[in-house]
Amino acid sequence: MSAGLDTRPGTPVPPPERPPLFRGLQGLVTRIHFYAGLFVGPFLLVAALTGLLYTLSPPIERWMYADALTAPVSGPELPLSRQVEAAVATQPGLPVTEIRPSREPGATTRVSFDADLAESYSRTVFVDPYTAQVRATLDTYGEWLPARGVIDNLHRSLLLGAPGQVYTELAASWLAVLTLSGLVVQVTRRVRRRRERLLPRTGGSSRSRLRSWHGAVGVWASVGFLFLAATGLTWSQFAGANVGALRTALDWTTPSVSSTLPAPGGDAAAPVTGAATAPVAPRAVPAVAQRVLDAARADGLAGPVELTPGEAGEAWTVQQTVRSWPSQQDSVAVDPATGTVTDRLAFADWPVAAKLARWGIDAHMGLLFGTVNLVALAALASAVVVLVVWGYRMWWLRRPTRPDGSRGPAGPPGSRERPSPAAVALVGLAAVVAGLVLPVLGVSLIVFLLVDALVAARRDRPAAEVAG
């Protein structure tokens, strides 16, 4: 008797097995990983190489600007008012925007001015705290000196300004997609031993070893890649604005002290009027800076700080600037006329989400854990470089041999089985949802689905013609 189906008359025929709802989803994810690596790889390579250069910028900065950053210790430090007075004398008529007293013995004091430069740039005078002699005058980018500012902008926008930030969003968002899709490919692919999902093979063909190394390194670096992608998006043009709006809606923004001065009667809600609203005259800035610093120190603000003058009728802000671990980011507001502390905010009182955002950004910038942080960032950047190079190498080794003996370009890997409508709809829904927060990712992912459908239709056309 046959061991197959029972075909006797009257025997009910079982219904055919229904295909899986998400048939072809694995192959679709594999092709997403392939196409993303193929077309976004150059952007990731640029981001990784510029990021690697950024990890070298602190020693470059210390070497290039040693005269500006350091001063020989020649006695006790002079009052801050003397140092600021020397800086103000070199920039007549320019308003002071920030003052950073010497962080440690042998470090200079920084006094920054609004010199009508490019966005985020300031004219900064570096003063010897022991002699009040000006050591250098440089146009700085935020807290970075010129060379590091160029490297930072190169990594962030390719020196193209706002249009270049599209590259940041493309690289950061697709780094996350490549990481997640690569994990799916690595977990679902067939291996001889389970350990090969985490450890590379030492035997087999050149391409199989390369694929094993590519997958294993990607798995080990995946957490770091996702972290870089999430924090890197905060600097992008479209996604960054959406993330900022989301943080504001959820009250996750970074808190700050109030710069509003109380009314003479003590009512903090009432505005200050009259002569008290006049801005601090440039010649009075040195004395006011000393008064504000003394008030902040008396209130317990120790360590490196920055002083930010307020607008007319507003308090000055003094904030700690230690962004390494443990962070010191306490701040106070000080009445410039009386030296009275009008508001204070401790870093311990920040919302948890604001602390996590601060730590995440600082870690991405290599500030949170010092040299260890920079080494970790360099390792992740190097991993991106080798994974992109290995990916292109694997694609090159997959070239099929043509009838004439030549080698043609390799097509996408993954199953040739057409994905089910449900599988396409699932990825399409993910693209729409991602597009609400990450527009560049959403649009590019939808474009991929359309291209994949066109390629599949073109591939199936000859078979249909033959069948006809």
PDB file of C-alpha atoms in Angstrom, residues 293-446:
ATOM      1  CA  LEU A 293      31.901  84.614  39.671  1.00  0.00           C
ATOM      2  CA  ASP A 294      32.363  85.376  43.371  1.00  0.00           C
ATOM      3  CA  ALA A 295      28.624  84.926  43.961  1.00  0.00           C
ATOM      4  CA  ALA A 296      28.576  81.599  42.129  1.00  0.00           C
ATOM      5  CA  ARG A 297      31.615  80.309  44.032  1.00  0.00           C
ATOM      6  CA  ALA A 298      30.049  81.386  47.330  1.00  0.00           C
ATOM      7  CA  ASP A 299      26.907  79.479  46.356  1.00  0.00           C
ATOM      8  CA  GLY A 300      28.917  76.268  45.928  1.00  0.00           C
ATOM      9  CA  LEU A 301      29.672  76.166  42.187  1.00  0.00           C
ATOM     10  CA  ALA A 302      33.159  74.647  42.181  1.00  0.00           C
ATOM     11  CA  GLY A 303      35.391  73.529  39.330  1.00  0.00           C
ATOM     12  CA  PRO A 304      35.397  74.776  35.729  1.00  0.00           C
ATOM     13  CA  VAL A 305      32.526  77.132  34.906  1.00  0.00           C
ATOM     14  CA  GLU A 306      31.342  79.398  32.120  1.00  0.00           C
ATOM     15  CA  LEU A 307      29.774  82.828  32.615  1.00  0.00           C
ATOM     16  CA  THR A 308      27.127  83.954  30.131  1.00  0.00           C
ATOM     17  CA  PRO A 309      25.997  87.589  30.279  1.00  0.00           C
ATOM     18  CA  GLY A 310      22.248  88.124  30.097  1.00  0.00           C
ATOM     19  CA  GLU A 311      20.376  90.573  27.927  1.00  0.00           C
ATOM     20  CA  ALA A 312      19.448  93.992  29.264  1.00  0.00           C
ATOM     21  CA  GLY A 313      17.663  93.579  32.584  1.00  0.00           C
ATOM     22  CA  GLU A 314      18.451  89.856  32.843  1.00  0.00           C
ATOM     23  CA  ALA A 315      20.599  87.830  35.194  1.00  0.00           C
ATOM     24  CA  TRP A 316      23.957  86.384  34.230  1.00  0.00           C
ATOM     25  CA  THR A 317      24.186  82.595  34.100  1.00  0.00           C
ATOM     26  CA  VAL A 318      27.046  80.590  35.578  1.00  0.00           C
ATOM     27  CA  GLN A 319      27.193  76.871  34.751  1.00  0.00           C
ATOM     28  CA  GLN A 320      29.636  74.108  35.527  1.00  0.00           C
ATOM     29  CA  THR A 321      31.253  72.659  32.404  1.00  0.00           C
ATOM     30  CA  VAL A 322      32.470  69.212  33.499  1.00  0.00           C
ATOM     31  CA  ARG A 323      30.806  66.880  30.967  1.00  0.00           C
ATOM     32  CA  SER A 324      32.905  63.840  31.806  1.00  0.00           C
ATOM     33  CA  TRP A 325      31.739  61.201  34.270  1.00  0.00           C
ATOM     34  CA  PRO A 326      30.492  62.084  36.834  1.00  0.00           C
ATOM     35  CA  SER A 327      28.991  65.131  35.160  1.00  0.00           C
ATOM     36  CA  GLN A 328      28.972  68.487  36.896  1.00  0.00           C
ATOM     37  CA  GLN A 329      26.344  70.691  35.252  1.00  0.00           C
ATOM     38  CA  ASP A 330      24.928  72.709  38.160  1.00  0.00           C
ATOM     39  CA  SER A 331      24.037  76.308  37.315  1.00  0.00           C
ATOM     40  CA  VAL A 332      22.957  79.546  38.996  1.00  0.00           C
ATOM     41  CA  ALA A 333      21.555  82.880  37.844  1.00  0.00           C
ATOM     42  CA  VAL A 334      23.160  85.984  39.363  1.00  0.00           C
ATOM     43  CA  ASP A 335      21.947  89.584  39.449  1.00  0.00           C
ATOM     44  CA  PRO A 336      24.844  91.483  37.800  1.00  0.00           C
ATOM     45  CA  ALA A 337      24.112  94.646  39.774  1.00  0.00           C
ATOM     46  CA  THR A 338      24.072  93.169  43.277  1.00  0.00           C
ATOM     47  CA  GLY A 339      25.767  89.765  42.957  1.00  0.00           C
ATOM     48  CA  THR A 340      22.675  88.083  44.415  1.00  0.00           C
ATOM     49  CA  VAL A 341      21.877  84.536  43.307  1.00  0.00           C
ATOM     50  CA  THR A 342      18.333  84.698  41.906  1.00  0.00           C
ATOM     51  CA  ASP A 343      17.891  81.085  40.781  1.00  0.00           C
ATOM     52  CA  ARG A 344      19.752  77.787  40.978  1.00  0.00           C
ATOM     53  CA  LEU A 345      19.468  74.403  39.289  1.00  0.00           C
ATOM     54  CA  ALA A 346      21.332  71.258  40.281  1.00  0.00           C
ATOM     55  CA  PHE A 347      22.130  68.595  37.690  1.00  0.00           C
ATOM     56  CA  ALA A 348      20.706  66.031  40.124  1.00  0.00           C
ATOM     57  CA  ASP A 349      17.301  67.701  39.693  1.00  0.00           C
ATOM     58  CA  TRP A 350      17.263  67.356  35.902  1.00  0.00           C
ATOM     59  CA  PRO A 351      14.579  64.995  34.530  1.00  0.00           C
ATOM     60  CA  VAL A 352      15.907  61.512  33.784  1.00  0.00           C
ATOM     61  CA  ALA A 353      15.253  61.937  30.051  1.00  0.00           C
ATOM     62  CA  ALA A 354      17.260  65.182  29.985  1.00  0.00           C
ATOM     63  CA  LYS A 355      20.159  63.493  31.794  1.00  0.00           C
ATOM     64  CA  LEU A 356      20.121  60.575  29.348  1.00  0.00           C
ATOM     65  CA  ALA A 357      20.095  62.985  26.404  1.00  0.00           C
ATOM     66  CA  ARG A 358      23.025  64.922  27.897  1.00  0.00           C
ATOM     67  CA  TRP A 359      25.041  61.766  28.546  1.00  0.00           C
ATOM     68  CA  GLY A 360      24.207  60.328  25.120  1.00  0.00           C
ATOM     69  CA  ILE A 361      25.340  63.427  23.255  1.00  0.00           C
ATOM     70  CA  ASP A 362      28.473  63.742  25.387  1.00  0.00           C
ATOM     71  CA  ALA A 363      29.349  60.086  24.776  1.00  0.00           C
ATOM     72  CA  HIS A 364      28.847  60.560  21.014  1.00  0.00           C
ATOM     73  CA  MET A 365      31.242  63.523  21.199  1.00  0.00           C
ATOM     74  CA  GLY A 366      33.835  61.542  23.159  1.00  0.00           C
ATOM     75  CA  LEU A 367      33.503  63.689  26.286  1.00  0.00           C
ATOM     76  CA  LEU A 368      31.784  61.426  28.802  1.00  0.00           C
ATOM     77  CA  PHE A 369      34.570  58.966  29.572  1.00  0.00           C
ATOM     78  CA  GLY A 370      37.611  60.835  28.301  1.00  0.00           C
ATOM     79  CA  THR A 371      40.246  58.853  26.426  1.00  0.00           C
ATOM     80  CA  VAL A 372      38.353  55.576  26.874  1.00  0.00           C
ATOM     81  CA  ASN A 373      35.352  57.171  25.180  1.00  0.00           C
ATOM     82  CA  LEU A 374      37.471  58.351  22.249  1.00  0.00           C
ATOM     83  CA  VAL A 375      39.066  54.910  21.845  1.00  0.00           C
ATOM     84  CA  ALA A 376      35.613  53.276  21.794  1.00  0.00           C
ATOM     85  CA  LEU A 377      34.398  55.745  19.159  1.00  0.00           C
ATOM     86  CA  ALA A 378      37.515  55.110  17.074  1.00  0.00           C
ATOM     87  CA  ALA A 379      36.885  51.352  17.292  1.00  0.00           C
ATOM     88  CA  LEU A 380      33.267  51.761  16.146  1.00  0.00           C
ATOM     89  CA  ALA A 381      34.294  54.066  13.293  1.00  0.00           C
ATOM     90  CA  SER A 382      36.943  51.552  12.217  1.00  0.00           C
ATOM     91  CA  ALA A 383      34.350  48.758  12.363  1.00  0.00           C
ATOM     92  CA  VAL A 384      32.063  50.705  10.018  1.00  0.00           C
ATOM     93  CA  VAL A 385      34.934  51.204   7.585  1.00  0.00           C
ATOM     94  CA  VAL A 386      35.924  47.536   7.453  1.00  0.00           C
ATOM     95  CA  LEU A 387      32.301  46.341   7.261  1.00  0.00           C
ATOM     96  CA  VAL A 388      31.601  48.617   4.283  1.00  0.00           C
ATOM     97  CA  VAL A 389      34.806  47.522   2.537  1.00  0.00           C
ATOM     98  CA  TRP A 390      34.074  43.848   3.259  1.00  0.00           C
ATOM     99  CA  GLY A 391      30.529  44.313   1.955  1.00  0.00           C
ATOM    100  CA  TYR A 392      31.739  45.649  -1.373  1.00  0.00           C
ATOM    101  CA  ARG A 393      34.352  42.893  -1.523  1.00  0.00           C
ATOM    102  CA  MET A 394      31.701  40.197  -1.005  1.00  0.00           C
ATOM    103  CA  TRP A 395      29.569  41.755  -3.737  1.00  0.00           C
ATOM    104  CA  TRP A 396      32.584  41.719  -6.067  1.00  0.00           C
ATOM    105  CA  LEU A 397      33.329  38.057  -5.333  1.00  0.00           C
ATOM    106  CA  ARG A 398      29.704  37.115  -6.136  1.00  0.00           C
ATOM    107  CA  ARG A 399      29.993  38.232  -9.758  1.00  0.00           C
ATOM    108  CA  PRO A 400      28.447  35.562 -11.996  1.00  0.00           C
ATOM    109  CA  THR A 401      30.366  34.136 -14.946  1.00  0.00           C
ATOM    110  CA  ARG A 402      28.867  34.971 -18.345  1.00  0.00           C
ATOM    111  CA  PRO A 403      28.804  32.540 -21.288  1.00  0.00           C
ATOM    112  CA  ASP A 404      31.790  34.299 -22.835  1.00  0.00           C
ATOM    113  CA  GLY A 405      33.818  33.796 -19.657  1.00  0.00           C
ATOM    114  CA  SER A 406      33.546  37.382 -18.437  1.00  0.00           C
ATOM    115  CA  ARG A 407      32.164  38.335 -15.048  1.00  0.00           C
ATOM    116  CA  GLY A 408      29.038  40.457 -14.690  1.00  0.00           C
ATOM    117  CA  PRO A 409      27.743  42.492 -11.753  1.00  0.00           C
ATOM    118  CA  ALA A 410      26.200  40.480  -8.954  1.00  0.00           C
ATOM    119  CA  GLY A 411      22.524  40.854  -8.233  1.00  0.00           C
ATOM    120  CA  PRO A 412      21.000  41.070  -4.768  1.00  0.00           C
ATOM    121  CA  PRO A 413      21.294  38.041  -2.501  1.00  0.00           C
ATOM    122  CA  GLY A 414      18.312  36.519  -0.766  1.00  0.00           C
ATOM    123  CA  SER A 415      15.467  34.336  -1.904  1.00  0.00           C
ATOM    124  CA  ARG A 416      14.113  34.848  -5.391  1.00  0.00           C
ATOM    125  CA  GLU A 417      10.670  34.101  -3.997  1.00  0.00           C
ATOM    126  CA  ARG A 418       8.395  37.065  -4.459  1.00  0.00           C
ATOM    127  CA  PRO A 419       7.461  38.519  -1.066  1.00  0.00           C
ATOM    128  CA  SER A 420       3.829  38.216  -0.121  1.00  0.00           C
ATOM    129  CA  PRO A 421       1.648  41.336  -0.068  1.00  0.00           C
ATOM    130  CA  ALA A 422       1.638  41.116   3.733  1.00  0.00           C
ATOM    131  CA  ALA A 423       5.457  41.145   3.846  1.00  0.00           C
ATOM    132  CA  VAL A 424       5.618  44.168   1.547  1.00  0.00           C
ATOM    133  CA  ALA A 425       2.870  45.891   3.532  1.00  0.00           C
ATOM    134  CA  LEU A 426       4.749  45.291   6.794  1.00  0.00           C
ATOM    135  CA  VAL A 427       7.932  46.894   5.465  1.00  0.00           C
ATOM    136  CA  GLY A 428       5.909  49.664   3.830  1.00  0.00           C
ATOM    137  CA  LEU A 429       4.162  50.411   7.120  1.00  0.00           C
ATOM    138  CA  ALA A 430       7.546  50.549   8.841  1.00  0.00           C
ATOM    139  CA  ALA A 431       8.701  53.022   6.160  1.00  0.00           C
ATOM    140  CA  VAL A 432       5.652  55.248   6.698  1.00  0.00           C
ATOM    141  CA  VAL A 433       6.056  55.206  10.479  1.00  0.00           C
ATOM    142  CA  ALA A 434       9.797  55.910  10.163  1.00  0.00           C
ATOM    143  CA  GLY A 435       9.064  58.701   7.709  1.00  0.00           C
ATOM    144  CA  LEU A 436       7.010  60.562  10.293  1.00  0.00           C
ATOM    145  CA  VAL A 437      10.149  61.047  12.411  1.00  0.00           C
ATOM    146  CA  LEU A 438      12.941  60.285   9.921  1.00  0.00           C
ATOM    147  CA  PRO A 439      11.774  61.663   6.556  1.00  0.00           C
ATOM    148  CA  VAL A 440      14.954  60.846   4.648  1.00  0.00           C
ATOM    149  CA  LEU A 441      14.834  57.215   5.811  1.00  0.00           C
ATOM    150  CA  GLY A 442      11.120  56.843   5.116  1.00  0.00           C
ATOM    151  CA  VAL A 443      11.327  58.221   1.577  1.00  0.00           C
ATOM    152  CA  SER A 444      14.436  56.209   0.679  1.00  0.00           C
ATOM    153  CA  LEU A 445      12.912  53.005   2.084  1.00  0.00           C
ATOM    154  CA  ILE A 446       9.755  53.465   0.024  1.00  0.00           C
TER     155      ILE A 446
END
